[in-house]
XYZ file of N, CA and C in Angstrom:
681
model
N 114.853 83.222 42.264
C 116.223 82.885 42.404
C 116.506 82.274 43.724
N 117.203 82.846 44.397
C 117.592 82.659 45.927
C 116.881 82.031 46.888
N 115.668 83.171 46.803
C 114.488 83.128 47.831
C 113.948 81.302 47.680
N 113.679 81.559 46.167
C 113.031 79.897 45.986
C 113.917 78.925 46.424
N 115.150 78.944 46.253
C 116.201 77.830 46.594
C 115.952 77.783 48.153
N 115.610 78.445 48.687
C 115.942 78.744 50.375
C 115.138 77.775 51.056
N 113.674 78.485 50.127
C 112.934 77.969 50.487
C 112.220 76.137 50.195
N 113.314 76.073 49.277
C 112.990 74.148 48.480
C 113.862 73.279 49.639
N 114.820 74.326 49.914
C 116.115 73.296 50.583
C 115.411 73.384 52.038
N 114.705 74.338 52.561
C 114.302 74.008 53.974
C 113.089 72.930 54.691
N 112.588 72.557 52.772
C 111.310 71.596 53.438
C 111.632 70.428 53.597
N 112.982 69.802 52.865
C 113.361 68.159 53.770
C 113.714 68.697 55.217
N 114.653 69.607 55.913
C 115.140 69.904 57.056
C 113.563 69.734 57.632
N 112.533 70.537 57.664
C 111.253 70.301 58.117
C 111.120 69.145 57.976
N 110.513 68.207 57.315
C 110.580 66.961 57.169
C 111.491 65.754 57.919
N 112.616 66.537 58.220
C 113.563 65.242 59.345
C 113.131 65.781 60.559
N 113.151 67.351 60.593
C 112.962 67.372 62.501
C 111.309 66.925 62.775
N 110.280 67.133 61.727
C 109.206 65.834 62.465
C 109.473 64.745 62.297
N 110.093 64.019 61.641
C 110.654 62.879 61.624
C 111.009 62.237 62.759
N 111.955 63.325 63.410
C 112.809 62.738 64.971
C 111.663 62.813 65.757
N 110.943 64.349 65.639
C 110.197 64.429 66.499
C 109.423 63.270 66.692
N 108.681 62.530 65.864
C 107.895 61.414 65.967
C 108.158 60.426 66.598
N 109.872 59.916 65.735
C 110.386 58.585 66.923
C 110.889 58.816 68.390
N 111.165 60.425 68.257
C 111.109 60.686 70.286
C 109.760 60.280 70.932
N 108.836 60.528 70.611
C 107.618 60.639 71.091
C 106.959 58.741 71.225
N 107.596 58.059 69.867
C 106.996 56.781 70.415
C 108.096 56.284 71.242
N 109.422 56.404 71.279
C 109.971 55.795 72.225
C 109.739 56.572 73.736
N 109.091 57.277 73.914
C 108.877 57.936 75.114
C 107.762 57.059 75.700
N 106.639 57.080 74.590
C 105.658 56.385 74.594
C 106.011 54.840 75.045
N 106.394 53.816 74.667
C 106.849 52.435 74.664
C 107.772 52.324 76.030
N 108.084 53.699 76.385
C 108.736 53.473 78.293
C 108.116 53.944 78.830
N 107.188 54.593 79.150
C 105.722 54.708 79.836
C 105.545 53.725 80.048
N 104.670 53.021 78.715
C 104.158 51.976 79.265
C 105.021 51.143 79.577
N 106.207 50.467 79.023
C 107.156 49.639 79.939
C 107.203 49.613 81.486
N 107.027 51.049 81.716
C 107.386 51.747 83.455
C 105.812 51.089 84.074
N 105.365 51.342 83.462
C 103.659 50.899 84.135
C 103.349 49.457 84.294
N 103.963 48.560 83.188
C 103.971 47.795 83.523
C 104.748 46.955 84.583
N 106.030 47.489 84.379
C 107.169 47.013 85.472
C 106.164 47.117 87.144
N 105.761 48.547 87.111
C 105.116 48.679 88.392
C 104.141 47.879 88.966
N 103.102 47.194 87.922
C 102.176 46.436 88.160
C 102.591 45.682 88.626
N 103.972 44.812 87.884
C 104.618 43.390 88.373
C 104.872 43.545 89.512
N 105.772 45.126 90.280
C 106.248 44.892 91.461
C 104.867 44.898 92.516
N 103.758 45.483 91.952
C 102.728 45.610 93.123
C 102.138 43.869 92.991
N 102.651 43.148 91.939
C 101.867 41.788 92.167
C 102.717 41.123 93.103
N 104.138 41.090 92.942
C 105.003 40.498 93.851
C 104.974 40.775 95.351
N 104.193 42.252 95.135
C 104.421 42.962 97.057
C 103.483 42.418 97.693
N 101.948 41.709 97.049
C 100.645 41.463 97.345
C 101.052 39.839 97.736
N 100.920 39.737 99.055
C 101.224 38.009 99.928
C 99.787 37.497 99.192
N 100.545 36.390 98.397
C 99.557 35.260 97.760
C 98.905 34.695 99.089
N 97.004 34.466 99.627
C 96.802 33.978 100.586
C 95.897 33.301 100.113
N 96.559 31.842 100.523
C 95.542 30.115 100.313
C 94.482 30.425 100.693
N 93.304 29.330 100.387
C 91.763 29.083 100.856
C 92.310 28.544 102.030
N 91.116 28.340 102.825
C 91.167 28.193 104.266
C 89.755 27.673 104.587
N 89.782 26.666 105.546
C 88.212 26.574 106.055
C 87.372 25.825 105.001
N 86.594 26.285 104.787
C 85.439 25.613 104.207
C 85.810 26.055 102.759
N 86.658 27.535 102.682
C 86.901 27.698 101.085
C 87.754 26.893 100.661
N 88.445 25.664 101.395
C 89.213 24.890 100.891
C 87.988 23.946 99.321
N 86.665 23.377 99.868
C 86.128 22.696 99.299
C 85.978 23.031 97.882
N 86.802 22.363 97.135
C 86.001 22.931 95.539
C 87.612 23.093 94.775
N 88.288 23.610 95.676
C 89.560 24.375 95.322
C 90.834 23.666 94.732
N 90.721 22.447 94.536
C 91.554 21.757 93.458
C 90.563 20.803 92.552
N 89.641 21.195 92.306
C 89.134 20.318 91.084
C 87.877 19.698 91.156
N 87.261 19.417 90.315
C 86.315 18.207 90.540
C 86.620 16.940 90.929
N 87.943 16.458 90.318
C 88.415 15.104 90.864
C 88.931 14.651 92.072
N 89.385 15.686 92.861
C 90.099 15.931 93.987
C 88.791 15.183 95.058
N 88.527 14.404 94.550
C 87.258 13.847 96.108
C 87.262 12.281 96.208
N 86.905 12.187 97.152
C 87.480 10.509 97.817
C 85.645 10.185 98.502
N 85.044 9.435 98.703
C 84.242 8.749 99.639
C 84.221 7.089 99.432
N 83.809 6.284 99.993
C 83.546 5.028 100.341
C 82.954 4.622 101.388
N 81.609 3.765 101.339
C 80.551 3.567 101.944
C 81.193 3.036 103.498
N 82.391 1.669 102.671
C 83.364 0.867 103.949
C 84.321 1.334 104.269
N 84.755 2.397 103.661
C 86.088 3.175 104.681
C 85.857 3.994 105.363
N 86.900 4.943 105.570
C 86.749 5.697 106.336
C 86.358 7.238 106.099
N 85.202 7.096 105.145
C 84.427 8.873 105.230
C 83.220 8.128 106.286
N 83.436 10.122 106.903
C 82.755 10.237 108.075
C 81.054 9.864 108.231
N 80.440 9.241 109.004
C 78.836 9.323 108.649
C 78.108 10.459 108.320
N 77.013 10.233 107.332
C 76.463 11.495 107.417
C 75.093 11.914 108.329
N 74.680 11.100 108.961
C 74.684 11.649 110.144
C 75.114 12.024 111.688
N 76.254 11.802 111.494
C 77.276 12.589 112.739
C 78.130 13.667 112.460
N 78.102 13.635 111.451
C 79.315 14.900 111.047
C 78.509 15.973 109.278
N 79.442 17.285 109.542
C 78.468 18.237 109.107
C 79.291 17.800 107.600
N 78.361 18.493 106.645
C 78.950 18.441 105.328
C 79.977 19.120 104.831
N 80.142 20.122 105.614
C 81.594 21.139 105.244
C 82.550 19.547 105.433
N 82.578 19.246 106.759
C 83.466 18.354 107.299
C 83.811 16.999 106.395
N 82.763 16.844 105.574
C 82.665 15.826 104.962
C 83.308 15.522 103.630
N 82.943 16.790 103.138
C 84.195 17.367 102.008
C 85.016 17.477 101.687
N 85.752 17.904 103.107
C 86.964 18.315 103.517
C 87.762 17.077 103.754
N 86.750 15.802 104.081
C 87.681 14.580 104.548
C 87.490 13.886 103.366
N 87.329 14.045 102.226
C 87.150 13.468 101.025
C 87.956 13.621 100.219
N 88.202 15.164 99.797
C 89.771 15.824 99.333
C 90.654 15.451 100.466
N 90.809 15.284 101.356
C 91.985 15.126 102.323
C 92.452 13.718 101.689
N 91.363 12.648 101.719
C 92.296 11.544 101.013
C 92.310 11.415 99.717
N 91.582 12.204 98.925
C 92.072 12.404 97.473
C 93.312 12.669 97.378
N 93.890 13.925 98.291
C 95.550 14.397 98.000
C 95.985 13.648 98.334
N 95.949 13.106 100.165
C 97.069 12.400 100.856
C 97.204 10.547 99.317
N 96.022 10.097 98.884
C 96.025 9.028 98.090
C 97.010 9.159 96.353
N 97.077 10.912 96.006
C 98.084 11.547 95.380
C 99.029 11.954 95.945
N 99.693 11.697 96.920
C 100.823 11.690 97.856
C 101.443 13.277 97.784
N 99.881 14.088 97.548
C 99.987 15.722 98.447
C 99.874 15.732 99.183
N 100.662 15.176 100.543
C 100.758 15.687 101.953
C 100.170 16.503 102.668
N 100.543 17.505 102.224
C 100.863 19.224 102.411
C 99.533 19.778 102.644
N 98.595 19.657 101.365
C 97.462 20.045 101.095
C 96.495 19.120 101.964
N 96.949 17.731 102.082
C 96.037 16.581 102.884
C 95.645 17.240 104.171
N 97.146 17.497 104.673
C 96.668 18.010 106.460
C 96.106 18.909 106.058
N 96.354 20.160 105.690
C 95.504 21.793 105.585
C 93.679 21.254 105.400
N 93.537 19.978 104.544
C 91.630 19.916 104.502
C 91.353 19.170 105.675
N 92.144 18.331 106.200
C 92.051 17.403 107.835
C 92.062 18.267 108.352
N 92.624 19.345 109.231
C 93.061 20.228 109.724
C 91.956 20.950 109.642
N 91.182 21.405 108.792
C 90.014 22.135 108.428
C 88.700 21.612 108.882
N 89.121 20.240 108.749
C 87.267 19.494 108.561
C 87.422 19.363 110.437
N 88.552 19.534 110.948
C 88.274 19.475 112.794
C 88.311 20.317 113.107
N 88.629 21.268 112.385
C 87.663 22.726 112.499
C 86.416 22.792 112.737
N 85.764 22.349 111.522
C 84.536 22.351 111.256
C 83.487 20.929 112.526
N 84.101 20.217 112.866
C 83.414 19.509 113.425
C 84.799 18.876 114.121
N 84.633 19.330 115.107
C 86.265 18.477 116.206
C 85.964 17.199 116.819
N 84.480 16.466 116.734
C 84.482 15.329 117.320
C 84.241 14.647 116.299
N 84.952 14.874 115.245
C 84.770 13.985 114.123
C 86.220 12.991 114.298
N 85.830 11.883 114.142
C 86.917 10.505 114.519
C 87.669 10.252 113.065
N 86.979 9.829 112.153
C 87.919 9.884 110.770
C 88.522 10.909 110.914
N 87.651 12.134 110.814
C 89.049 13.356 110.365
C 89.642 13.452 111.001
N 89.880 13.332 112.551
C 91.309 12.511 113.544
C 92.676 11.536 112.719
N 91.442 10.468 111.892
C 92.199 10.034 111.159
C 92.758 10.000 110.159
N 92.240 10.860 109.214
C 92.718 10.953 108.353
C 94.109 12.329 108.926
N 93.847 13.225 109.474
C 94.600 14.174 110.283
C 96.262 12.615 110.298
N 96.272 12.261 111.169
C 96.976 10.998 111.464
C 97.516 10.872 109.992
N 96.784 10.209 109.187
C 97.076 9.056 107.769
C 97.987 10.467 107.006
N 97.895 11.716 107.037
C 98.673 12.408 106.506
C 99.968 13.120 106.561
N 100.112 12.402 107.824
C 101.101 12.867 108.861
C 101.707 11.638 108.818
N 102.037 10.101 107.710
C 102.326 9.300 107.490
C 103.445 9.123 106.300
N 104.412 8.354 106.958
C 105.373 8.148 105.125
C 105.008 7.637 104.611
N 105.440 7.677 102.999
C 105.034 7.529 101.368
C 105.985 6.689 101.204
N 105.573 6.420 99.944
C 106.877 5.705 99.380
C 108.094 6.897 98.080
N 107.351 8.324 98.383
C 107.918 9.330 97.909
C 108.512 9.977 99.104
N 108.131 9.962 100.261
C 108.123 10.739 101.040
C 109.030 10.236 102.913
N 109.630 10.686 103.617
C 109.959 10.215 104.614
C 109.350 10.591 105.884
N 109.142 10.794 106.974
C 108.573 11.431 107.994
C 109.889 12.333 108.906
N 109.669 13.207 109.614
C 109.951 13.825 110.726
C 109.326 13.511 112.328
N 110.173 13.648 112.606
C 110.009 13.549 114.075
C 108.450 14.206 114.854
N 108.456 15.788 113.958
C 107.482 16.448 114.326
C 105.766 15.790 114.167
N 106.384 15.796 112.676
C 105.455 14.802 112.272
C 105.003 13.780 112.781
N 105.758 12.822 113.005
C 105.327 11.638 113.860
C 104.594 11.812 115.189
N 105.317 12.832 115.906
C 104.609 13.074 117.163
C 103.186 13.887 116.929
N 102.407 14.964 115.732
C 101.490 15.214 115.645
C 100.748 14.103 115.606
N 101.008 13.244 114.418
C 100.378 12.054 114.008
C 100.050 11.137 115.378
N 100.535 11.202 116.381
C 100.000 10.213 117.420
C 99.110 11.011 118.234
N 99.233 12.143 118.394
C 98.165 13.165 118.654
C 96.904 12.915 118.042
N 96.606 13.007 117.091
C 95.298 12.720 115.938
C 94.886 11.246 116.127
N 95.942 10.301 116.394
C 95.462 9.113 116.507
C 94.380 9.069 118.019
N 95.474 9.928 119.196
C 94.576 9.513 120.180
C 93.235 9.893 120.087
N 93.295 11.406 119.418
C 91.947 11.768 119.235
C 90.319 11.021 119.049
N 91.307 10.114 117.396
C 90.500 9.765 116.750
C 90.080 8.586 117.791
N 90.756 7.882 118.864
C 90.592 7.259 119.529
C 89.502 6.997 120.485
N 89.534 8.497 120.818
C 88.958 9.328 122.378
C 87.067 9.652 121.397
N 87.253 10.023 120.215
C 85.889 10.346 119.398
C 85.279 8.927 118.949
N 85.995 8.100 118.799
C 85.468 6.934 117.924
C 84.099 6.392 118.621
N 83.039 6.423 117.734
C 81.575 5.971 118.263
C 81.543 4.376 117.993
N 81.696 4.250 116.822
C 81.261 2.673 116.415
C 82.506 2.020 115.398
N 82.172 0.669 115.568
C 82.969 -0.257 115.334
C 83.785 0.152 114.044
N 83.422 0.631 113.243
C 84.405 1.408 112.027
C 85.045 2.250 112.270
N 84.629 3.417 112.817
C 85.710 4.325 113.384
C 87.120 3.967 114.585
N 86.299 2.918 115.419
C 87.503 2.460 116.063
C 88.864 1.399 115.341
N 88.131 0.884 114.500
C 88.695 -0.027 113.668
C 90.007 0.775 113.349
N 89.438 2.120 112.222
C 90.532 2.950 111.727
C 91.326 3.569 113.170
N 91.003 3.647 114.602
C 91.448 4.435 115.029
C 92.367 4.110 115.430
N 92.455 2.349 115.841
C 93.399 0.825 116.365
C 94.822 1.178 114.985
N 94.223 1.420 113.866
C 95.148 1.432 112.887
C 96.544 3.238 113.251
N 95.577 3.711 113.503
C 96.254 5.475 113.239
C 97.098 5.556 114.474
N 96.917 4.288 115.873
C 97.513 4.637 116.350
C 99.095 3.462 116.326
N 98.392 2.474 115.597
C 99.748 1.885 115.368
C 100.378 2.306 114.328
N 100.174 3.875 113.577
C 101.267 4.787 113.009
C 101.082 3.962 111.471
N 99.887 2.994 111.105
C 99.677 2.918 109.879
C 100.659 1.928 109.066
N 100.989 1.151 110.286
C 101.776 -0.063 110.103
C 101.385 -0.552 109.512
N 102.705 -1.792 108.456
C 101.850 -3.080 107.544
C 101.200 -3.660 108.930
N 101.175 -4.176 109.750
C 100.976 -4.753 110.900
C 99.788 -4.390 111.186
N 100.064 -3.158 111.532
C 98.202 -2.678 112.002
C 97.278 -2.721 110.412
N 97.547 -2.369 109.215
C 97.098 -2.395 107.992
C 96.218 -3.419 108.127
N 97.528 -4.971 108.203
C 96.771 -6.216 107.843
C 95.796 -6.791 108.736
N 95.858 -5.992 110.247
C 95.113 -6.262 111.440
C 93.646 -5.804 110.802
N 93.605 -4.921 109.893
C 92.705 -4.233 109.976
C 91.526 -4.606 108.616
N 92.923 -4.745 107.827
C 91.777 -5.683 106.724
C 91.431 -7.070 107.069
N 91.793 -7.589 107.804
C 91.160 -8.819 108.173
C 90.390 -8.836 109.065
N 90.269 -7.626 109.260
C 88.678 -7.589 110.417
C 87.869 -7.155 109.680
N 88.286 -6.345 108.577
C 87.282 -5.540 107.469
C 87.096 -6.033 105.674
N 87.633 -7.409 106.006
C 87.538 -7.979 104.853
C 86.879 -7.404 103.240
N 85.854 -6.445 103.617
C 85.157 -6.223 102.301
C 85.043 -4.260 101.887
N 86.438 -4.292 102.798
C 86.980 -2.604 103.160
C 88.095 -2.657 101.959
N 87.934 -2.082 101.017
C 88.541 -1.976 99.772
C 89.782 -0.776 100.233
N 89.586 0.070 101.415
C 90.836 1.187 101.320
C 91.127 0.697 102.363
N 90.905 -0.448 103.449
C 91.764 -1.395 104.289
C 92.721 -2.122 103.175
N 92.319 -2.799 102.234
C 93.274 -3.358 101.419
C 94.401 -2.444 101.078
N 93.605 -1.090 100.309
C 94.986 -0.338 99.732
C 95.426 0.075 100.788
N 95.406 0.317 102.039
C 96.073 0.926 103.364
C 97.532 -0.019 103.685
N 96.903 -1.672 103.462
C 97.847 -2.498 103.664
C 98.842 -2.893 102.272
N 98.481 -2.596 101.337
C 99.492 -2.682 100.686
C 100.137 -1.221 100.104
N 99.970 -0.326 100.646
C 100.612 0.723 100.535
C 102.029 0.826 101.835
N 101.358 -0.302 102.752
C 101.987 0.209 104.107
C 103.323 -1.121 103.825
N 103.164 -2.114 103.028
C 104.097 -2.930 102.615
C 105.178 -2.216 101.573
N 104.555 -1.660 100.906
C 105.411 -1.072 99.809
C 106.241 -0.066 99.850
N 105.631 0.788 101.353
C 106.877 1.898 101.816
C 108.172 1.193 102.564
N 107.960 -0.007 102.670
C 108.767 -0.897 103.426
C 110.015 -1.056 102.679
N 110.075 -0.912 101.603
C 110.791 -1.039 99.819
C 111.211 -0.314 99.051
N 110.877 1.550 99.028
C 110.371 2.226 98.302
C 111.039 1.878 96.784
N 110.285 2.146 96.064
C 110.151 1.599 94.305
C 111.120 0.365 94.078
N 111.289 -0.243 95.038
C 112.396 -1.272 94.635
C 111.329 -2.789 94.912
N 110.277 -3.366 93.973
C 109.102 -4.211 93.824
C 109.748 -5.454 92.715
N 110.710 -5.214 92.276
C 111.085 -6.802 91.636
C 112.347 -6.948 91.651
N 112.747 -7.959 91.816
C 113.720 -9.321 91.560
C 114.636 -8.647 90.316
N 113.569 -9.256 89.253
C 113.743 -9.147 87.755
C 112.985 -8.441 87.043
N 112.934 -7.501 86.429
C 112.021 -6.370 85.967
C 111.924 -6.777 84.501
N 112.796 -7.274 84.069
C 112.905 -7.756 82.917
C 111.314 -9.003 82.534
N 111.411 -9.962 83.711
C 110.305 -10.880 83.513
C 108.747 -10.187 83.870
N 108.755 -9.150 84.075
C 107.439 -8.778 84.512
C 107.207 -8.979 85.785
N 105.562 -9.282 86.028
C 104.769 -9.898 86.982
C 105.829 -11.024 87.396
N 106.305 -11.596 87.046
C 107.019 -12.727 87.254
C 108.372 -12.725 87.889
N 108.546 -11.519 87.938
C 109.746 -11.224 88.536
C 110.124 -10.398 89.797
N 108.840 -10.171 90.244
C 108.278 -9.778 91.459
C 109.265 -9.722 92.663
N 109.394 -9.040 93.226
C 109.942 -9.494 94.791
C 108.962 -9.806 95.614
N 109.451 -10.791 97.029
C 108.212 -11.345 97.910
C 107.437 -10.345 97.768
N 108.190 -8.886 98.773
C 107.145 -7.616 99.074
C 106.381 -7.563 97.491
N 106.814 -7.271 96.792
C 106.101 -6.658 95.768
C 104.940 -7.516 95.741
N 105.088 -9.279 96.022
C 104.090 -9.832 95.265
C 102.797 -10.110 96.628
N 103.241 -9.505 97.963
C 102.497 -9.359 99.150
C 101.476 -8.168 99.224
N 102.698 -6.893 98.732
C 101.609 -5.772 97.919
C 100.819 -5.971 97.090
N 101.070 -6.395 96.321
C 99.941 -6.985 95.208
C 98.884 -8.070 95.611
N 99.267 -8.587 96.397
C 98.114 -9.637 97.286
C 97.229 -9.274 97.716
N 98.035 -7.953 98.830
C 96.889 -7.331 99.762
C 95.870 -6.791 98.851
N 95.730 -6.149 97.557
C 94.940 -5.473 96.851
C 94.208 -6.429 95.725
């Protein structure tokens, strides 16, 4: 009678309080770990992100990130060490991708690594130069004649001084074109000088955009000469 009823009606009541019991337990569960994770994030945010430096710069943006040329200005390899050499290779890979920023930090590095090195004077200099993205500072400018004298004071032979005549006339079209016409068969004398025409302009290279090539402005079609 009774007893049985008592006992039929109490096994759903059993049945809901594990019920709750269960979804207390995973939502307890699911803010744990929420909490653990939150914490991780704040210990990633508290941890100062710290750049390569030095020689661990080399490697550290890519395989493509590298520049040499027999007639420009990478350093000899026998006067200057290979860290240094690296370092001035990515330096004009970025500064030639108009990364600034990153340019000086591998210049900056490679006269670390070898301080009587005359390119990396110059290239030090060439990055410390306006873009046609980019404007200069004062500060800037005055490092940049710093590096020039350097590269000045280090320069051994007729190529290095060449670039050094250039870094200190601040990478002028002027000094540019001085420079490819002494270096006629200097392929990054060319792009030096028509890069150094084209900041003269920034993105403003035709007349008529509509006609193409043909619609050129002088500068534009002087930039395009020099190269």
């Amino acid at each position: 009678g009774s007893p049985l009823l008592g006992e039929a009606s109490a096994e759903p009541r059993t049945r809901g309080i594990l019920g709750a019991g269960m979804v207390f337990a995973l939502l307890v569960g699911v803010a744990l770990v929420a909490l653990a994770a939150s914490a991780r994030g704040r210990e990633g945010r508290d941890t100062p992100c710290v750049p390569p430096s030095g020689l661990e710069l080399i490697g550290a943006y890519g395989a493509t990130a590298s520049w040499e040329s027999e007639s420009g200005p990478s350093p000899p390899a026998e006067r200057t060490s290979a860290g240094a050499r690296a370092l001035v290779a990515q330096g004009f890979a970025l500064r030639f991708g108009f990364n600034s920023v990153e340019a000086r930090r591998n210049f900056g590095a490679a006269l670390d690594a070898d301080g009587e090195c005359s390119l990396c004077a110059v290239g030090a200099a060439y990055a410390r130069t306006e873009t046609i993205n980019e404007g200069l500072t004062d500060e800037l400018r005055a490092e940049a004649a710093l590096f020039a004298q350097l590269a000045q004071r280090t320069a051994v032979d007729e190529r290095e001084a060449a670039y050094a005549v250039l870094a200190l006339a601040g990478f002028s079209a002027e000094g540019a074109a001085a420079l490819r016409q002494a270096r006629p068969s200097d392929a990054t004398a060319a792009a030096l000088h028509a890069e150094a025409l084209m900041v003269q302009s920034k993105w403003r290279y035709y007349d008529d955009a509509s006609k193409g090539m043909e619609g050129l402005s002088p500068l534009g079609r002087a930039a395009l000469s020099a190269l």
